[in-house]
């Protein structure tokens, strides 16, 4: 399986959007709480989830530079196994929903350093990573109606 981390090279996000790697289901919302985030280090990976029952924790800031995250949030942690550039993107069937996607560094909710934050129906970011570096990833809906199925792809 092809990796999408390349030593400081530019590559097409279209490749990432069409990639189908490992598939994980969060039907039980195991990663609803920051402390219970799903941890991975492999690429490519696709998390197919439904955020209908997602919640917001005390002390949790809005994600993706949105003014609120009333649609609940889901959490992941990813550790780079080598240096390069990685694309993190969100795909969804309903383009009327507004999602926040944030990448953080840190260990404690409420004290996270924002690395990148974007919002939109299909937010996507490309970041430079160093081998061994860990990132926390949060996806949230802007309003209560911004919940549902989406794919988080890396």
PDB file of C-alpha atoms in Angstrom:
ATOM      1  CA  UNK A   1       0.000   0.000   0.000  1.00  0.00           C
ATOM      2  CA  UNK A   2       1.362   3.427  -0.952  1.00  0.00           C
ATOM      3  CA  UNK A   3       2.185   5.927   1.798  1.00  0.00           C
ATOM      4  CA  UNK A   4       1.266   9.587   1.461  1.00  0.00           C
ATOM      5  CA  UNK A   5       4.123  10.930   3.554  1.00  0.00           C
ATOM      6  CA  UNK A   6       6.822  12.141   1.208  1.00  0.00           C
ATOM      7  CA  UNK A   7      10.109  13.822   2.174  1.00  0.00           C
ATOM      8  CA  UNK A   8       9.110  17.442   1.560  1.00  0.00           C
ATOM      9  CA  UNK A   9       7.547  16.798  -1.865  1.00  0.00           C
ATOM     10  CA  UNK A  10       4.342  18.231  -3.228  1.00  0.00           C
ATOM     11  CA  UNK A  11       1.679  15.721  -4.208  1.00  0.00           C
ATOM     12  CA  UNK A  12      -1.899  15.710  -5.385  1.00  0.00           C
ATOM     13  CA  UNK A  13      -4.597  15.721  -2.687  1.00  0.00           C
ATOM     14  CA  UNK A  14      -6.724  13.877  -5.249  1.00  0.00           C
ATOM     15  CA  UNK A  15      -4.618  10.787  -4.551  1.00  0.00           C
ATOM     16  CA  UNK A  16      -5.484  11.014  -0.865  1.00  0.00           C
ATOM     17  CA  UNK A  17      -9.182  11.562  -1.565  1.00  0.00           C
ATOM     18  CA  UNK A  18      -9.283   8.371  -3.669  1.00  0.00           C
ATOM     19  CA  UNK A  19      -7.204   6.268  -1.292  1.00  0.00           C
ATOM     20  CA  UNK A  20      -8.868   3.517   0.667  1.00  0.00           C
ATOM     21  CA  UNK A  21      -6.572   2.264   3.382  1.00  0.00           C
ATOM     22  CA  UNK A  22      -7.504   0.828   6.726  1.00  0.00           C
ATOM     23  CA  UNK A  23     -11.166   1.236   7.536  1.00  0.00           C
ATOM     24  CA  UNK A  24     -12.322   1.817  11.105  1.00  0.00           C
ATOM     25  CA  UNK A  25     -15.864   2.310  12.320  1.00  0.00           C
ATOM     26  CA  UNK A  26     -16.723   4.468  15.309  1.00  0.00           C
ATOM     27  CA  UNK A  27     -20.329   3.334  15.624  1.00  0.00           C
ATOM     28  CA  UNK A  28     -19.941   3.158  19.411  1.00  0.00           C
ATOM     29  CA  UNK A  29     -18.245   6.577  19.434  1.00  0.00           C
ATOM     30  CA  UNK A  30     -15.231   5.207  21.250  1.00  0.00           C
ATOM     31  CA  UNK A  31     -13.385   8.398  20.320  1.00  0.00           C
ATOM     32  CA  UNK A  32     -16.043  10.858  21.481  1.00  0.00           C
ATOM     33  CA  UNK A  33     -13.968  11.795  24.555  1.00  0.00           C
ATOM     34  CA  UNK A  34     -10.504  13.323  24.250  1.00  0.00           C
ATOM     35  CA  UNK A  35      -9.100  10.722  26.671  1.00  0.00           C
ATOM     36  CA  UNK A  36     -10.535   7.898  24.534  1.00  0.00           C
ATOM     37  CA  UNK A  37      -9.222   9.129  21.183  1.00  0.00           C
ATOM     38  CA  UNK A  38      -8.331   6.556  18.523  1.00  0.00           C
ATOM     39  CA  UNK A  39      -4.527   6.311  18.118  1.00  0.00           C
ATOM     40  CA  UNK A  40      -2.860   5.297  14.836  1.00  0.00           C
ATOM     41  CA  UNK A  41       0.492   5.646  13.089  1.00  0.00           C
ATOM     42  CA  UNK A  42      -0.152   3.935   9.754  1.00  0.00           C
ATOM     43  CA  UNK A  43      -0.868   5.595   6.418  1.00  0.00           C
ATOM     44  CA  UNK A  44      -3.016   5.648   4.436  1.00  0.00           C
ATOM     45  CA  UNK A  45      -5.993   5.420   6.754  1.00  0.00           C
ATOM     46  CA  UNK A  46      -9.692   6.165   6.393  1.00  0.00           C
ATOM     47  CA  UNK A  47     -11.938   6.540   9.439  1.00  0.00           C
ATOM     48  CA  UNK A  48     -15.607   6.181   8.426  1.00  0.00           C
ATOM     49  CA  UNK A  49     -17.665   7.560  11.289  1.00  0.00           C
ATOM     50  CA  UNK A  50     -21.064   8.882  12.288  1.00  0.00           C
ATOM     51  CA  UNK A  51     -21.024  11.842  14.678  1.00  0.00           C
ATOM     52  CA  UNK A  52     -24.765  11.802  15.389  1.00  0.00           C
ATOM     53  CA  UNK A  53     -24.197  10.997  19.081  1.00  0.00           C
ATOM     54  CA  UNK A  54     -20.970  13.009  19.508  1.00  0.00           C
ATOM     55  CA  UNK A  55     -20.721  15.343  22.499  1.00  0.00           C
ATOM     56  CA  UNK A  56     -18.641  18.326  23.592  1.00  0.00           C
ATOM     57  CA  UNK A  57     -16.507  18.038  26.728  1.00  0.00           C
ATOM     58  CA  UNK A  58     -16.080  20.645  29.460  1.00  0.00           C
ATOM     59  CA  UNK A  59     -13.144  22.874  28.546  1.00  0.00           C
ATOM     60  CA  UNK A  60     -13.211  21.856  24.865  1.00  0.00           C
ATOM     61  CA  UNK A  61     -12.681  24.746  22.479  1.00  0.00           C
ATOM     62  CA  UNK A  62     -14.438  25.028  19.092  1.00  0.00           C
ATOM     63  CA  UNK A  63     -12.515  23.359  16.274  1.00  0.00           C
ATOM     64  CA  UNK A  64     -11.622  24.561  12.794  1.00  0.00           C
ATOM     65  CA  UNK A  65     -11.804  28.210  13.874  1.00  0.00           C
ATOM     66  CA  UNK A  66     -15.592  27.879  14.082  1.00  0.00           C
ATOM     67  CA  UNK A  67     -17.322  30.065  16.688  1.00  0.00           C
ATOM     68  CA  UNK A  68     -18.974  26.977  18.235  1.00  0.00           C
ATOM     69  CA  UNK A  69     -18.892  23.187  18.073  1.00  0.00           C
ATOM     70  CA  UNK A  70     -22.466  22.401  19.052  1.00  0.00           C
ATOM     71  CA  UNK A  71     -22.420  19.433  16.661  1.00  0.00           C
ATOM     72  CA  UNK A  72     -20.184  17.423  19.002  1.00  0.00           C
ATOM     73  CA  UNK A  73     -16.607  16.310  18.345  1.00  0.00           C
ATOM     74  CA  UNK A  74     -14.589  13.178  17.680  1.00  0.00           C
ATOM     75  CA  UNK A  75     -10.880  12.729  18.442  1.00  0.00           C
ATOM     76  CA  UNK A  76      -7.899  10.901  16.952  1.00  0.00           C
ATOM     77  CA  UNK A  77      -4.162  10.879  17.571  1.00  0.00           C
ATOM     78  CA  UNK A  78      -1.658  10.158  14.818  1.00  0.00           C
ATOM     79  CA  UNK A  79       2.106   9.663  15.166  1.00  0.00           C
ATOM     80  CA  UNK A  80       4.373  10.242  12.153  1.00  0.00           C
ATOM     81  CA  UNK A  81       6.603   7.259  11.387  1.00  0.00           C
ATOM     82  CA  UNK A  82       8.760   9.358   9.057  1.00  0.00           C
ATOM     83  CA  UNK A  83       9.264  12.972   8.053  1.00  0.00           C
ATOM     84  CA  UNK A  84       7.437  14.581   5.143  1.00  0.00           C
ATOM     85  CA  UNK A  85       4.059  16.066   4.284  1.00  0.00           C
ATOM     86  CA  UNK A  86       0.713  14.540   5.181  1.00  0.00           C
ATOM     87  CA  UNK A  87      -2.776  15.578   4.055  1.00  0.00           C
ATOM     88  CA  UNK A  88      -5.697  15.285   6.470  1.00  0.00           C
ATOM     89  CA  UNK A  89      -9.098  15.706   4.836  1.00  0.00           C
ATOM     90  CA  UNK A  90     -12.773  15.188   5.481  1.00  0.00           C
ATOM     91  CA  UNK A  91     -15.263  13.872   2.922  1.00  0.00           C
ATOM     92  CA  UNK A  92     -19.010  13.703   3.443  1.00  0.00           C
ATOM     93  CA  UNK A  93     -22.120  12.980   1.404  1.00  0.00           C
ATOM     94  CA  UNK A  94     -24.102  16.025   2.642  1.00  0.00           C
ATOM     95  CA  UNK A  95     -22.383  19.225   1.520  1.00  0.00           C
ATOM     96  CA  UNK A  96     -24.803  21.398   3.513  1.00  0.00           C
ATOM     97  CA  UNK A  97     -23.051  20.538   6.794  1.00  0.00           C
ATOM     98  CA  UNK A  98     -20.301  22.746   8.263  1.00  0.00           C
ATOM     99  CA  UNK A  99     -17.371  20.897   9.854  1.00  0.00           C
ATOM    100  CA  UNK A 100     -14.369  22.094  11.814  1.00  0.00           C
ATOM    101  CA  UNK A 101     -11.088  20.186  11.422  1.00  0.00           C
ATOM    102  CA  UNK A 102      -8.220  20.966  13.795  1.00  0.00           C
ATOM    103  CA  UNK A 103      -4.767  19.502  14.348  1.00  0.00           C
ATOM    104  CA  UNK A 104      -3.166  20.072  17.732  1.00  0.00           C
ATOM    105  CA  UNK A 105      -0.080  19.295  19.774  1.00  0.00           C
ATOM    106  CA  UNK A 106      -0.335  18.650  23.478  1.00  0.00           C
ATOM    107  CA  UNK A 107      -1.492  16.186  26.088  1.00  0.00           C
ATOM    108  CA  UNK A 108      -4.323  17.887  28.000  1.00  0.00           C
ATOM    109  CA  UNK A 109      -7.668  19.120  26.751  1.00  0.00           C
ATOM    110  CA  UNK A 110      -7.873  22.856  27.356  1.00  0.00           C
ATOM    111  CA  UNK A 111      -4.101  23.290  26.918  1.00  0.00           C
ATOM    112  CA  UNK A 112      -3.652  22.276  23.294  1.00  0.00           C
ATOM    113  CA  UNK A 113      -1.511  24.144  20.762  1.00  0.00           C
ATOM    114  CA  UNK A 114      -3.291  24.608  17.426  1.00  0.00           C
ATOM    115  CA  UNK A 115      -1.146  23.473  14.497  1.00  0.00           C
ATOM    116  CA  UNK A 116      -3.778  23.936  11.795  1.00  0.00           C
ATOM    117  CA  UNK A 117      -7.511  24.655  11.806  1.00  0.00           C
ATOM    118  CA  UNK A 118      -9.957  24.858   8.885  1.00  0.00           C
ATOM    119  CA  UNK A 119     -13.711  24.720   8.400  1.00  0.00           C
ATOM    120  CA  UNK A 120     -16.100  23.980   5.587  1.00  0.00           C
ATOM    121  CA  UNK A 121     -18.171  21.203   4.030  1.00  0.00           C
ATOM    122  CA  UNK A 122     -14.966  19.281   3.109  1.00  0.00           C
ATOM    123  CA  UNK A 123     -12.057  20.766   5.085  1.00  0.00           C
ATOM    124  CA  UNK A 124      -8.509  19.663   4.231  1.00  0.00           C
ATOM    125  CA  UNK A 125      -5.013  20.547   5.469  1.00  0.00           C
ATOM    126  CA  UNK A 126      -1.487  19.602   4.425  1.00  0.00           C
ATOM    127  CA  UNK A 127       1.183  19.765   7.109  1.00  0.00           C
ATOM    128  CA  UNK A 128       4.889  19.095   7.335  1.00  0.00           C
ATOM    129  CA  UNK A 129       5.677  16.394   9.906  1.00  0.00           C
ATOM    130  CA  UNK A 130       8.808  15.068  11.588  1.00  0.00           C
ATOM    131  CA  UNK A 131       9.269  11.389  12.370  1.00  0.00           C
ATOM    132  CA  UNK A 132       8.091  10.634  15.910  1.00  0.00           C
ATOM    133  CA  UNK A 133       5.907  13.737  16.137  1.00  0.00           C
ATOM    134  CA  UNK A 134       2.325  13.221  17.362  1.00  0.00           C
ATOM    135  CA  UNK A 135      -0.748  15.202  16.371  1.00  0.00           C
ATOM    136  CA  UNK A 136      -4.200  15.308  17.901  1.00  0.00           C
ATOM    137  CA  UNK A 137      -7.021  15.584  15.375  1.00  0.00           C
ATOM    138  CA  UNK A 138     -10.514  16.833  16.180  1.00  0.00           C
ATOM    139  CA  UNK A 139     -13.545  17.040  13.911  1.00  0.00           C
ATOM    140  CA  UNK A 140     -16.686  18.805  15.050  1.00  0.00           C
ATOM    141  CA  UNK A 141     -19.937  20.057  13.626  1.00  0.00           C
ATOM    142  CA  UNK A 142     -20.665  23.766  13.895  1.00  0.00           C
ATOM    143  CA  UNK A 143     -24.301  23.435  14.987  1.00  0.00           C
ATOM    144  CA  UNK A 144     -26.476  20.630  16.278  1.00  0.00           C
ATOM    145  CA  UNK A 145     -27.712  19.972  12.716  1.00  0.00           C
ATOM    146  CA  UNK A 146     -24.082  19.522  11.566  1.00  0.00           C
ATOM    147  CA  UNK A 147     -23.846  15.891  12.581  1.00  0.00           C
ATOM    148  CA  UNK A 148     -23.739  12.719  10.563  1.00  0.00           C
ATOM    149  CA  UNK A 149     -21.519  10.449   8.508  1.00  0.00           C
ATOM    150  CA  UNK A 150     -18.127  11.461   7.181  1.00  0.00           C
ATOM    151  CA  UNK A 151     -14.739   9.998   6.270  1.00  0.00           C
ATOM    152  CA  UNK A 152     -11.585  11.349   7.859  1.00  0.00           C
ATOM    153  CA  UNK A 153      -8.701  10.517   5.485  1.00  0.00           C
ATOM    154  CA  UNK A 154      -4.993  10.724   5.901  1.00  0.00           C
TER     155      UNK A 154
END
